[in-house]
Amino acid sequence: MKNRLPEYRKKHNLSQDKLAEMLNVTRQTIISIEKGKYNPSLPLAIRIARIFHASVEEIFILDEEE
């Protein structure tokens, strides 16, 4: 799944480490999500969206072929 997480994270001046800490996940999880290698669970996607005051759909782009 494609995402705009790096864009939102940088816009809010958050490092991968800080975002991971806020979400209680590892930095590796954030890296994997940003690279599209890992799709977050729905609860995690919602928590990410809330941090950025955005909708899940604004951050995560569903590829209809996936």
PDB file of C-alpha atoms in Angstrom:
ATOM      1  CA  MET A   1       0.000   0.000   0.000  1.00  0.00           C
ATOM      2  CA  LYS A   2       1.338   3.413  -0.919  1.00  0.00           C
ATOM      3  CA  ASN A   3       1.344   6.124   1.696  1.00  0.00           C
ATOM      4  CA  ARG A   4       2.171   9.734   2.399  1.00  0.00           C
ATOM      5  CA  LEU A   5       3.598   9.027   5.840  1.00  0.00           C
ATOM      6  CA  PRO A   6       7.082  10.481   5.148  1.00  0.00           C
ATOM      7  CA  GLU A   7       5.480  13.665   3.815  1.00  0.00           C
ATOM      8  CA  TYR A   8       3.223  14.075   6.865  1.00  0.00           C
ATOM      9  CA  ARG A   9       6.013  13.151   9.278  1.00  0.00           C
ATOM     10  CA  LYS A  10       8.417  15.718   7.807  1.00  0.00           C
ATOM     11  CA  LYS A  11       5.699  18.377   7.638  1.00  0.00           C
ATOM     12  CA  HIS A  12       5.219  17.934  11.395  1.00  0.00           C
ATOM     13  CA  ASN A  13       8.979  17.817  12.071  1.00  0.00           C
ATOM     14  CA  LEU A  14       8.849  14.300  13.487  1.00  0.00           C
ATOM     15  CA  SER A  15      11.711  11.851  13.192  1.00  0.00           C
ATOM     16  CA  GLN A  16      11.017   8.190  12.594  1.00  0.00           C
ATOM     17  CA  ASP A  17      12.201   7.554  16.153  1.00  0.00           C
ATOM     18  CA  LYS A  18       9.840  10.133  17.675  1.00  0.00           C
ATOM     19  CA  LEU A  19       6.839   8.909  15.688  1.00  0.00           C
ATOM     20  CA  ALA A  20       7.626   5.316  16.651  1.00  0.00           C
ATOM     21  CA  GLU A  21       7.805   6.353  20.302  1.00  0.00           C
ATOM     22  CA  MET A  22       4.458   8.173  20.064  1.00  0.00           C
ATOM     23  CA  LEU A  23       2.862   5.064  18.550  1.00  0.00           C
ATOM     24  CA  ASN A  24       4.626   2.594  20.847  1.00  0.00           C
ATOM     25  CA  VAL A  25       6.144   0.730  17.887  1.00  0.00           C
ATOM     26  CA  THR A  26       9.724   0.293  16.710  1.00  0.00           C
ATOM     27  CA  ARG A  27      11.506   2.618  14.305  1.00  0.00           C
ATOM     28  CA  GLN A  28      11.811  -0.392  11.992  1.00  0.00           C
ATOM     29  CA  THR A  29       7.999  -0.575  11.841  1.00  0.00           C
ATOM     30  CA  ILE A  30       7.843   3.067  10.721  1.00  0.00           C
ATOM     31  CA  ILE A  31      10.559   2.459   8.117  1.00  0.00           C
ATOM     32  CA  SER A  32       8.709  -0.599   6.789  1.00  0.00           C
ATOM     33  CA  ILE A  33       5.401   1.274   6.579  1.00  0.00           C
ATOM     34  CA  GLU A  34       7.034   4.220   4.788  1.00  0.00           C
ATOM     35  CA  LYS A  35       8.683   1.896   2.254  1.00  0.00           C
ATOM     36  CA  GLY A  36       5.399   0.062   1.653  1.00  0.00           C
ATOM     37  CA  LYS A  37       6.837  -3.232   2.901  1.00  0.00           C
ATOM     38  CA  TYR A  38       4.388  -3.434   5.800  1.00  0.00           C
ATOM     39  CA  ASN A  39       0.717  -2.492   5.888  1.00  0.00           C
ATOM     40  CA  PRO A  40      -0.299  -1.252   9.320  1.00  0.00           C
ATOM     41  CA  SER A  41      -3.245  -2.753  11.132  1.00  0.00           C
ATOM     42  CA  LEU A  42      -6.401  -0.654  11.061  1.00  0.00           C
ATOM     43  CA  PRO A  43      -5.962   0.463  14.699  1.00  0.00           C
ATOM     44  CA  LEU A  44      -2.372   1.541  13.972  1.00  0.00           C
ATOM     45  CA  ALA A  45      -3.412   3.373  10.790  1.00  0.00           C
ATOM     46  CA  ILE A  46      -6.084   5.229  12.775  1.00  0.00           C
ATOM     47  CA  ARG A  47      -3.581   6.190  15.483  1.00  0.00           C
ATOM     48  CA  ILE A  48      -1.169   7.471  12.822  1.00  0.00           C
ATOM     49  CA  ALA A  49      -3.917   9.530  11.189  1.00  0.00           C
ATOM     50  CA  ARG A  50      -4.956  11.034  14.536  1.00  0.00           C
ATOM     51  CA  ILE A  51      -1.410  12.205  15.252  1.00  0.00           C
ATOM     52  CA  PHE A  52      -1.464  14.184  12.007  1.00  0.00           C
ATOM     53  CA  HIS A  53      -5.109  15.317  12.330  1.00  0.00           C
ATOM     54  CA  ALA A  54      -5.832  13.628   9.012  1.00  0.00           C
ATOM     55  CA  SER A  55      -7.998  10.809   7.770  1.00  0.00           C
ATOM     56  CA  VAL A  56      -6.601   7.344   7.147  1.00  0.00           C
ATOM     57  CA  GLU A  57      -7.440   7.835   3.456  1.00  0.00           C
ATOM     58  CA  GLU A  58      -5.330  11.006   3.290  1.00  0.00           C
ATOM     59  CA  ILE A  59      -2.237   9.166   4.505  1.00  0.00           C
ATOM     60  CA  PHE A  60      -2.716   5.672   3.101  1.00  0.00           C
ATOM     61  CA  ILE A  61      -3.511   5.124  -0.577  1.00  0.00           C
ATOM     62  CA  LEU A  62      -5.269   1.874  -1.329  1.00  0.00           C
ATOM     63  CA  ASP A  63      -4.085   0.272  -4.537  1.00  0.00           C
ATOM     64  CA  GLU A  64      -7.189  -1.377  -5.979  1.00  0.00           C
ATOM     65  CA  GLU A  65      -5.036  -4.176  -7.430  1.00  0.00           C
ATOM     66  CA  GLU A  66      -3.685  -5.240  -4.030  1.00  0.00           C
TER      67      GLU A  66
END
